[in-house]
Short mmCIF file of C-alpha atoms and ligand atoms in Angstrom, two decimals:
data_model
loop_
_atom_site.label_atom_id
_atom_site.label_comp_id
_atom_site.label_asym_id
_atom_site.label_seq_id
_atom_site.Cartn_x
_atom_site.Cartn_y
_atom_site.Cartn_z
CA MET A 1 14.93 -10.29 38.35
CA GLU A 2 12.24 -9.34 40.91
CA GLY A 3 12.43 -5.80 39.48
CA VAL A 4 11.69 -6.98 35.99
CA LYS A 5 8.72 -9.09 37.27
CA ASN A 6 7.30 -6.11 39.09
CA ILE A 7 7.62 -3.91 35.97
CA ILE A 8 5.91 -6.52 33.84
CA SER A 9 3.01 -7.01 36.29
CA GLU A 10 2.63 -3.22 36.44
CA VAL A 11 2.56 -3.08 32.61
CA ARG A 12 -0.07 -5.91 32.47
CA SER A 13 -2.28 -4.04 34.86
CA HIS A 14 -2.75 -1.46 32.11
CA PHE A 15 -4.48 -4.06 29.89
CA PRO A 16 -7.74 -5.20 31.51
CA ALA A 17 -8.27 -8.02 28.98
CA LEU A 18 -5.19 -9.82 30.32
CA GLU A 19 -6.96 -10.21 33.65
CA THR A 20 -9.95 -12.05 32.07
CA SER A 21 -10.65 -15.80 31.83
CA MET A 22 -11.52 -17.92 28.80
CA ASN A 23 -13.01 -21.45 29.01
CA GLY A 24 -12.52 -21.35 32.82
CA ARG A 25 -8.81 -20.59 32.50
CA ARG A 26 -6.81 -17.39 32.79
CA LEU A 27 -6.63 -15.99 29.21
CA VAL A 28 -3.23 -16.39 27.63
CA TYR A 29 -3.68 -14.17 24.57
CA LEU A 30 -1.08 -15.02 21.91
CA ASP A 31 -2.83 -13.74 18.78
CA ASN A 32 -1.32 -10.27 18.89
CA ALA A 33 -0.27 -10.27 15.23
CA ALA A 34 -4.02 -10.31 14.47
CA THR A 35 -4.87 -7.60 16.94
CA THR A 36 -3.57 -6.31 20.25
CA GLN A 37 -5.44 -5.84 23.49
CA LYS A 38 -6.19 -2.22 24.44
CA SER A 39 -4.73 -0.29 27.37
CA ARG A 40 -6.95 1.18 30.05
CA GLU A 41 -5.89 4.62 28.81
CA VAL A 42 -7.22 3.88 25.28
CA LEU A 43 -10.46 2.38 26.68
CA GLU A 44 -11.06 5.34 28.94
CA PHE A 45 -10.25 7.78 26.13
CA ILE A 46 -12.75 6.12 23.75
CA SER A 47 -15.60 5.96 26.25
CA GLY A 48 -14.96 9.55 27.39
CA ALA A 49 -14.70 10.88 23.76
CA MET A 50 -18.01 9.18 22.91
CA VAL A 51 -19.61 11.48 25.48
CA ASN A 52 -17.50 14.60 25.46
CA LYS A 53 -16.07 14.81 21.96
CA ASN A 54 -18.72 13.17 19.81
CA ALA A 55 -19.49 15.55 16.88
CA ASN A 56 -18.40 15.35 13.24
CA VAL A 57 -14.99 16.70 12.53
CA HIS A 58 -13.84 19.59 10.22
CA ARG A 59 -17.47 20.61 9.51
CA SER A 60 -19.17 22.76 12.06
CA MET A 61 -18.93 26.06 13.89
CA TYR A 62 -19.77 24.91 17.41
CA ALA A 63 -17.51 24.02 20.34
CA LEU A 64 -18.31 20.31 20.48
CA SER A 65 -17.24 19.84 16.91
CA ASP A 66 -14.09 21.86 17.55
CA LEU A 67 -13.25 19.48 20.41
CA ALA A 68 -13.76 16.43 18.18
CA THR A 69 -11.60 18.07 15.44
CA GLU A 70 -8.90 19.00 17.89
CA ALA A 71 -8.65 15.39 19.18
CA TYR A 72 -8.54 14.05 15.63
CA GLU A 73 -5.85 16.48 14.59
CA ALA A 74 -3.94 15.89 17.83
CA ALA A 75 -3.83 12.18 16.93
CA ARG A 76 -2.49 13.05 13.51
CA GLU A 77 0.30 15.06 15.11
CA LYS A 78 1.07 12.11 17.46
CA VAL A 79 1.31 9.74 14.53
CA ARG A 80 3.50 12.24 12.72
CA SER A 81 5.97 12.40 15.63
CA PHE A 82 5.72 8.65 16.41
CA ILE A 83 7.07 7.76 12.94
CA ASN A 84 9.01 10.98 12.53
CA ALA A 85 7.23 12.18 9.40
CA PRO A 86 8.19 15.78 8.39
CA GLU A 87 4.65 17.25 8.22
CA ARG A 88 1.00 16.55 9.23
CA GLU A 89 0.20 16.61 5.50
CA ASN A 90 2.09 13.26 5.17
CA ILE A 91 -0.32 11.53 7.49
CA ILE A 92 -3.59 10.21 6.05
CA PHE A 93 -6.16 8.43 8.20
CA THR A 94 -7.69 5.35 6.56
CA SER A 95 -9.63 2.34 7.85
CA GLY A 96 -6.53 0.11 8.20
CA THR A 97 -3.35 -1.13 6.65
CA THR A 98 -5.43 -2.86 3.94
CA ALA A 99 -7.19 0.46 3.03
CA SER A 100 -3.86 2.32 3.06
CA ILE A 101 -2.27 -0.06 0.64
CA ASN A 102 -5.42 -0.05 -1.54
CA LEU A 103 -5.26 3.70 -1.64
CA VAL A 104 -1.74 3.72 -3.01
CA ALA A 105 -2.32 0.72 -5.36
CA SER A 106 -5.35 2.39 -6.79
CA SER A 107 -4.28 6.02 -6.92
CA PHE A 108 -0.58 5.68 -7.65
CA CYS A 109 -1.21 3.02 -10.29
CA GLN A 110 -3.96 5.07 -11.96
CA ALA A 111 -1.37 7.81 -12.46
CA PHE A 112 1.86 5.93 -13.02
CA LEU A 113 1.24 2.31 -14.06
CA LYS A 114 0.56 1.35 -17.70
CA GLU A 115 0.45 -1.72 -19.82
CA GLY A 116 3.60 -3.87 -19.65
CA ASP A 117 4.79 -2.27 -16.38
CA ALA A 118 5.31 -4.26 -13.21
CA VAL A 119 4.95 -4.11 -9.45
CA LEU A 120 7.51 -5.89 -7.27
CA ILE A 121 6.17 -7.55 -4.16
CA GLU A 122 7.67 -9.98 -1.60
CA ALA A 123 7.06 -13.70 -1.31
CA ASP A 124 6.13 -13.25 2.38
CA SER A 125 3.48 -10.62 1.67
CA HIS A 126 0.08 -10.53 3.55
CA HIS A 127 -2.86 -10.72 1.11
CA SER A 128 -3.29 -7.01 1.74
CA ASN A 129 0.01 -6.37 0.00
CA ILE A 130 -0.69 -8.72 -2.91
CA VAL A 131 -4.33 -8.42 -3.97
CA PRO A 132 -4.53 -4.57 -4.23
CA TRP A 133 -1.53 -4.67 -6.61
CA GLN A 134 -3.08 -7.49 -8.69
CA LEU A 135 -6.28 -5.38 -9.02
CA ALA A 136 -4.28 -2.36 -10.11
CA ALA A 137 -2.13 -4.33 -12.52
CA GLN A 138 -5.10 -6.06 -14.05
CA ARG A 139 -6.79 -2.73 -14.77
CA VAL A 140 -3.94 -1.63 -17.10
CA GLY A 141 -2.36 -4.91 -18.24
CA ALA A 142 0.66 -4.67 -15.85
CA PHE A 143 2.12 -7.68 -14.03
CA ILE A 144 3.43 -8.70 -10.61
CA LYS A 145 7.03 -9.78 -9.86
CA VAL A 146 8.02 -11.52 -6.63
CA LEU A 147 11.12 -11.08 -4.55
CA PRO A 148 11.72 -14.53 -2.98
CA ILE A 149 12.69 -15.62 0.52
CA ASP A 150 15.19 -18.26 1.42
CA GLY A 151 14.52 -21.46 3.40
CA SER A 152 15.01 -19.65 6.74
CA GLY A 153 12.57 -16.88 5.85
CA ASN A 154 15.14 -14.20 4.95
CA LEU A 155 14.38 -12.00 2.04
CA CYS A 156 16.69 -12.65 -0.94
CA THR A 157 17.93 -9.09 -0.98
CA ASN A 158 20.76 -10.11 -3.33
CA LEU A 159 18.09 -10.65 -6.10
CA ALA A 160 16.62 -7.14 -5.77
CA GLU A 161 19.07 -5.52 -8.15
CA SER A 162 18.25 -7.98 -10.99
CA LEU A 163 14.47 -7.94 -10.35
CA LEU A 164 14.24 -4.19 -10.34
CA THR A 165 14.13 -3.86 -14.11
CA PRO A 166 12.92 -0.70 -15.93
CA GLU A 167 9.36 -1.89 -16.12
CA VAL A 168 8.97 -1.94 -12.29
CA LYS A 169 7.13 1.20 -11.35
CA ILE A 170 6.67 0.59 -7.60
CA VAL A 171 7.96 -1.79 -4.95
CA ALA A 172 5.70 -3.06 -2.10
CA LEU A 173 7.75 -4.41 0.78
CA THR A 174 6.86 -5.97 4.16
CA GLN A 175 8.88 -4.81 7.15
CA VAL A 176 8.01 -7.88 9.24
CA SER A 177 5.97 -10.80 7.88
CA ASN A 178 2.90 -11.76 9.99
CA VAL A 179 3.88 -15.41 9.54
CA LEU A 180 7.68 -15.46 9.78
CA GLY A 181 8.30 -12.70 12.25
CA VAL A 182 11.66 -11.89 10.52
CA GLU A 183 12.80 -8.30 10.27
CA ASN A 184 13.26 -7.83 6.56
CA THR A 185 16.27 -6.02 5.03
CA ILE A 186 14.04 -3.33 3.58
CA ALA A 187 16.63 -0.47 3.96
CA GLU A 188 18.92 -2.10 1.42
CA ILE A 189 16.12 -2.67 -1.04
CA ILE A 190 14.79 0.90 -0.67
CA LYS A 191 18.29 2.13 -1.52
CA ILE A 192 18.57 0.00 -4.65
CA ALA A 193 15.04 0.93 -5.77
CA HIS A 194 15.71 4.66 -5.26
CA LYS A 195 18.93 4.51 -7.29
CA LYS A 196 16.70 3.41 -10.13
CA GLY A 197 14.07 6.06 -9.39
CA ILE A 198 11.46 3.52 -8.18
CA PRO A 199 9.30 4.41 -5.19
CA VAL A 200 8.72 1.98 -2.30
CA LEU A 201 5.70 1.27 -0.09
CA VAL A 202 6.38 -0.47 3.21
CA ASP A 203 3.69 -2.55 4.95
CA GLY A 204 4.43 -1.83 8.59
CA ALA A 205 1.46 -3.57 10.10
CA GLN A 206 3.71 -5.77 12.23
CA GLY A 207 6.89 -3.84 12.03
CA VAL A 208 5.64 -0.72 13.77
CA VAL A 209 4.65 -2.80 16.80
CA HIS A 210 8.08 -4.31 17.35
CA SER A 211 10.53 -1.71 16.10
CA GLU A 212 11.01 2.05 16.33
CA VAL A 213 9.99 3.49 12.94
CA ASP A 214 11.55 6.61 11.46
CA VAL A 215 10.12 7.04 7.99
CA GLN A 216 12.67 9.74 7.09
CA LYS A 217 15.55 7.50 8.02
CA MET A 218 13.94 4.49 6.29
CA ASP A 219 13.36 6.76 3.31
CA CYS A 220 10.30 4.77 2.19
CA ASP A 221 7.84 6.64 -0.02
CA PHE A 222 4.79 5.19 1.64
CA TYR A 223 4.33 3.46 5.04
CA ALA A 224 1.07 1.74 6.08
CA PHE A 225 -0.07 0.44 9.47
CA SER A 226 -3.19 -0.27 11.55
CA ALA A 227 -4.22 1.28 14.86
CA HIS A 228 -5.74 -1.89 16.21
CA LYS A 229 -2.44 -3.81 16.04
CA ILE A 230 -0.78 -1.15 18.19
CA TYR A 231 -3.29 -0.89 21.11
CA GLY A 232 -5.66 1.42 19.25
CA ALA A 233 -9.17 1.09 17.86
CA THR A 234 -10.22 -1.13 15.01
CA GLY A 235 -11.26 0.48 11.70
CA VAL A 236 -8.39 2.98 11.75
CA GLY A 237 -5.31 2.96 9.59
CA ILE A 238 -2.45 5.23 8.73
CA LEU A 239 -0.89 5.97 5.42
CA TYR A 240 2.30 7.99 5.53
CA GLY A 241 3.32 9.33 2.08
CA LYS A 242 6.01 11.62 0.83
CA ARG A 243 4.43 14.89 -0.04
CA ASP A 244 5.62 14.87 -3.67
CA TRP A 245 3.89 11.62 -4.45
CA LEU A 246 0.66 12.47 -2.54
CA GLU A 247 0.44 15.77 -4.44
CA LYS A 248 0.81 14.00 -7.75
CA MET A 249 -1.62 11.14 -7.02
CA PRO A 250 -5.33 11.57 -7.87
CA PRO A 251 -7.92 11.22 -5.03
CA TYR A 252 -8.88 7.59 -4.19
CA MET A 253 -12.43 8.09 -3.02
CA GLY A 254 -14.70 11.02 -3.61
CA GLY A 255 -17.13 12.54 -1.07
CA GLY A 256 -17.46 15.00 1.74
CA ASP A 257 -14.44 16.67 3.35
CA MET A 258 -12.04 15.90 0.48
CA VAL A 259 -13.25 18.77 -1.71
CA GLU A 260 -12.56 22.51 -2.09
CA THR A 261 -15.40 23.37 -4.52
CA VAL A 262 -17.97 21.16 -6.20
CA THR A 263 -20.23 21.87 -9.19
CA TYR A 264 -22.42 19.28 -10.90
CA GLN A 265 -19.68 18.89 -13.52
CA LYS A 266 -16.36 19.39 -11.74
CA THR A 267 -14.61 19.29 -8.36
CA THR A 268 -11.51 20.84 -6.98
CA TYR A 269 -9.89 18.99 -4.13
CA ALA A 270 -8.96 19.88 -0.59
CA PRO A 271 -5.26 20.17 0.18
CA LEU A 272 -3.44 17.30 1.86
CA PRO A 273 -4.14 15.33 3.90
CA LEU A 274 -7.95 15.79 3.51
CA LYS A 275 -7.73 15.14 -0.27
CA PHE A 276 -7.52 11.42 0.68
CA GLU A 277 -10.02 11.47 3.56
CA ALA A 278 -13.44 11.30 1.88
CA GLY A 279 -16.50 10.97 4.14
CA THR A 280 -16.86 10.92 7.91
CA PRO A 281 -13.76 9.19 9.25
CA ASN A 282 -13.74 6.97 12.32
CA PHE A 283 -12.87 10.19 14.26
CA THR A 284 -13.13 8.67 17.77
CA GLY A 285 -11.05 5.69 16.74
CA ALA A 286 -8.46 7.90 15.04
CA ALA A 287 -8.36 10.26 18.03
CA SER A 288 -7.62 7.19 20.28
CA LEU A 289 -4.29 6.84 18.41
CA LEU A 290 -2.98 9.52 20.84
CA PRO A 291 -3.32 7.34 23.94
CA ALA A 292 -2.52 4.21 21.94
CA LEU A 293 0.81 5.55 20.74
CA GLU A 294 1.55 6.95 24.24
CA THR A 295 0.99 3.34 25.44
CA ALA A 296 3.41 2.10 22.74
CA GLU A 297 5.94 4.65 23.94
CA TYR A 298 5.44 3.68 27.56
CA LEU A 299 6.18 0.08 26.57
CA ARG A 300 9.39 0.88 24.78
CA ARG A 301 10.99 3.75 26.81
CA GLY A 302 13.13 3.83 29.96
CA GLU A 303 13.29 0.98 32.47
CA VAL A 304 9.89 -0.39 31.30
CA GLY A 305 11.25 -0.59 27.74
CA ASP A 306 14.47 -2.23 28.94
CA ALA A 307 12.61 -4.79 31.00
CA LEU A 308 10.16 -5.69 28.24
CA LYS A 309 12.97 -5.92 25.63
CA LYS A 310 14.79 -8.38 27.86
CA GLU A 311 11.66 -10.45 28.36
CA GLU A 312 10.98 -10.41 24.64
CA ARG A 313 14.50 -11.65 23.80
CA ALA A 314 14.10 -14.35 26.42
CA ILE A 315 10.70 -15.41 24.92
CA VAL A 316 12.30 -15.59 21.42
CA SER A 317 15.22 -17.79 22.62
CA PHE A 318 12.90 -19.96 24.74
CA MET A 319 10.33 -20.48 22.03
CA MET A 320 12.85 -21.27 19.29
CA GLU A 321 14.65 -23.72 21.57
CA LYS A 322 11.49 -25.49 22.90
CA LEU A 323 9.68 -25.61 19.57
CA SER A 324 12.73 -27.02 17.78
CA GLN A 325 12.75 -29.94 20.28
CA ILE A 326 9.22 -31.04 19.27
CA PRO A 327 9.48 -34.14 16.97
CA ASP A 328 8.34 -33.62 13.34
CA ILE A 329 7.93 -29.84 13.71
CA GLU A 330 8.54 -27.39 10.88
CA ILE A 331 9.08 -23.81 12.06
CA TYR A 332 8.68 -20.98 9.54
CA GLY A 333 11.09 -18.08 9.97
CA THR A 334 14.33 -19.35 11.46
CA PRO A 335 17.02 -16.73 10.89
CA GLU A 336 20.44 -17.67 12.18
CA ASN A 337 20.67 -14.35 13.97
CA LEU A 338 17.80 -14.39 16.47
CA GLU A 339 18.10 -10.62 16.87
CA LYS A 340 16.23 -10.50 13.51
CA LYS A 341 13.36 -12.65 14.83
CA HIS A 342 10.37 -10.93 16.38
CA PRO A 343 8.09 -12.94 18.75
CA ILE A 344 5.89 -14.36 16.07
CA PHE A 345 6.15 -18.18 15.73
CA SER A 346 4.41 -20.14 13.01
CA PHE A 347 4.83 -23.87 12.54
CA ASN A 348 3.30 -27.22 11.64
CA VAL A 349 3.74 -30.58 13.22
CA LYS A 350 3.68 -33.37 10.68
CA GLY A 351 0.40 -35.36 10.69
CA VAL A 352 -1.38 -32.88 13.02
CA ASN A 353 -4.01 -30.40 11.89
CA ALA A 354 -3.20 -26.82 12.97
CA GLY A 355 -6.87 -26.09 13.58
CA ASP A 356 -7.21 -29.08 15.89
CA MET A 357 -4.17 -27.79 17.87
CA ALA A 358 -5.66 -24.33 18.15
CA GLN A 359 -8.98 -25.69 19.36
CA ILE A 360 -7.42 -27.79 22.10
CA LEU A 361 -5.20 -24.83 23.19
CA ASP A 362 -8.38 -22.71 23.36
CA LYS A 363 -9.84 -25.12 25.90
CA MET A 364 -6.72 -24.45 27.98
CA GLY A 365 -7.22 -20.69 27.80
CA VAL A 366 -4.59 -20.14 25.07
CA ALA A 367 -5.72 -18.02 22.11
CA VAL A 368 -3.64 -18.66 19.00
CA ARG A 369 -4.22 -18.35 15.27
CA SER A 370 -4.47 -21.21 12.85
CA GLY A 371 -4.99 -21.26 9.12
CA LEU A 372 -3.49 -19.45 6.20
CA MET A 373 -2.99 -16.24 8.12
CA CYS A 374 -3.86 -14.23 5.01
CA ALA A 375 -0.59 -15.41 3.39
CA GLU A 376 -1.73 -18.28 1.23
CA PRO A 377 1.08 -18.15 -1.36
CA LEU A 378 3.64 -18.17 1.46
CA ILE A 379 2.06 -21.06 3.41
CA ASN A 380 1.57 -22.98 0.18
CA SER A 381 5.26 -22.52 -0.62
CA PHE A 382 6.02 -24.55 2.49
CA GLY A 383 3.91 -27.39 1.11
CA ALA A 384 1.23 -26.61 3.68
CA THR A 385 -2.40 -25.55 3.62
CA SER A 386 -2.41 -24.08 7.16
CA ALA A 387 -0.17 -23.41 10.10
CA LEU A 388 -0.35 -22.56 13.82
CA ARG A 389 0.85 -19.17 15.03
CA ALA A 390 1.61 -17.91 18.48
CA SER A 391 2.33 -14.11 18.34
CA PHE A 392 3.43 -12.21 21.43
CA ALA A 393 3.03 -8.51 22.33
CA PRO A 394 5.33 -6.61 24.68
CA TYR A 395 2.86 -7.36 27.53
CA ASN A 396 3.29 -11.10 27.21
CA THR A 397 5.62 -13.02 29.55
CA LEU A 398 8.09 -15.86 29.52
CA GLU A 399 5.74 -17.65 31.91
CA GLU A 400 3.03 -17.48 29.28
CA ALA A 401 5.45 -18.84 26.65
CA ASP A 402 6.24 -21.73 29.01
CA TYR A 403 2.47 -22.41 29.58
CA PHE A 404 1.95 -22.33 25.81
CA VAL A 405 4.65 -24.93 25.19
CA GLN A 406 3.27 -27.18 28.01
CA CYS A 407 -0.27 -26.91 26.56
CA LEU A 408 1.07 -27.58 23.06
CA GLN A 409 2.85 -30.71 24.20
CA ARG A 410 -0.38 -31.92 25.86
CA ALA A 411 -2.36 -31.18 22.71
CA LEU A 412 0.16 -33.08 20.60
CA GLN A 413 -0.13 -36.08 22.94
CA MET A 414 -3.86 -36.16 22.35
CA LEU A 415 -3.66 -35.66 18.54
CA LYS A 416 -0.68 -37.89 17.60
N1 LIG B 1 -0.13 -6.59 6.53
C1 LIG B 1 0.31 -7.37 7.47
C2 LIG B 1 1.79 -7.76 7.58
C3 LIG B 1 -0.55 -7.83 8.47
O1 LIG B 1 -0.07 -8.65 9.45
C4 LIG B 1 -1.93 -7.47 8.42
C5 LIG B 1 -2.83 -7.99 9.36
O2 LIG B 1 -2.70 -9.03 9.91
C6 LIG B 1 -2.29 -6.62 7.37
C7 LIG B 1 -1.36 -6.21 6.44
C8 LIG B 1 -3.74 -6.14 7.27
O3 LIG B 1 -4.07 -5.33 8.31
P1 LIG B 1 -5.58 -4.83 8.51
O4 LIG B 1 -6.42 -6.07 8.49
O5 LIG B 1 -5.55 -4.20 9.84
O6 LIG B 1 -5.86 -3.93 7.40
#
């Protein structure tokens, strides 16, 4: 027990933000599904790179630019190995999960979606995995189909077979919903879709933080995630794509770096991955994925990984038990098997405004999200117009979960 405590306090010392105060209280940061705090290693890398590696990448014949390019490409290699992609050409840097999904929705659909076709999405999708598909569908007169979830927040995998009709040209799944925290059964759906020759994109914005991802094992065709949700910089995203699809898809944006030759009338494009990386990228932010993913590995490997996993499972059990004891509460994402539940807890208490709860919690130093959480159709399907969400990262503790519950109970006493 003492050993676990020591490991966790050592882990927390890597994240300077956790030692700060808010509203005169020690910060208890429970909005990790929105963005994670950065490790000292990432912070030091970024400030160092701004001095020692700050030159534009892939463009120049001088040593400083080579250093910047090497750091950028080293991060690409780190991402490749982190998600076990076969080649560096599979890894495209974007500005975030949103940009990665927009890239596929726009480029794939331009080539392969026509009038009368459909895109299958999930009922628990983030707006980033809904709106880009609507835009693409509207351009050609295609439509959106929705794979539902059941009352506990489990994806209705049994309906996939019947929903995957011949007009469906691509499936956009969510590995873990940012509201429900439930690990979706995407492997089964990918298998069914592939039997029918339909490619699958997976939104891994939350999934990559909480589970080991192997894109070859998962066999998804595209996988999207954001650096800032996994201890890295904001404004950086990753799109993994199978080479065959990426080769067949037209460029998404035009500009510098994505070209081979340009005339006033015609352009030939750079090979992968640069074909999809027009313009100056956030090269320092992207390069910081190397220390960020090393941080993620540190948090999930060896005795540190074992200790944090144990703490995470204890947090999930504790939170589900304590929250369910609150009168008039409705918790979203309550799978029977708690092994499927990641530490993301969204709920409403009847008669209490989620925003009011969040504001009172803030006064107690607890940072949580309230509102629609960019999942309006899902929140509306619960008959709600907002919810409160406490989302934990591996550096959060059971003690913080306990403090959160105590503060919530005090807030409810004030508001009820
Ligand atoms: N998908 C999911 C499941 C998310 O949780 C988020 C962000 O909260 C996104 C997509 C969008 O990520 P970003 O804003 O980093 O592009």
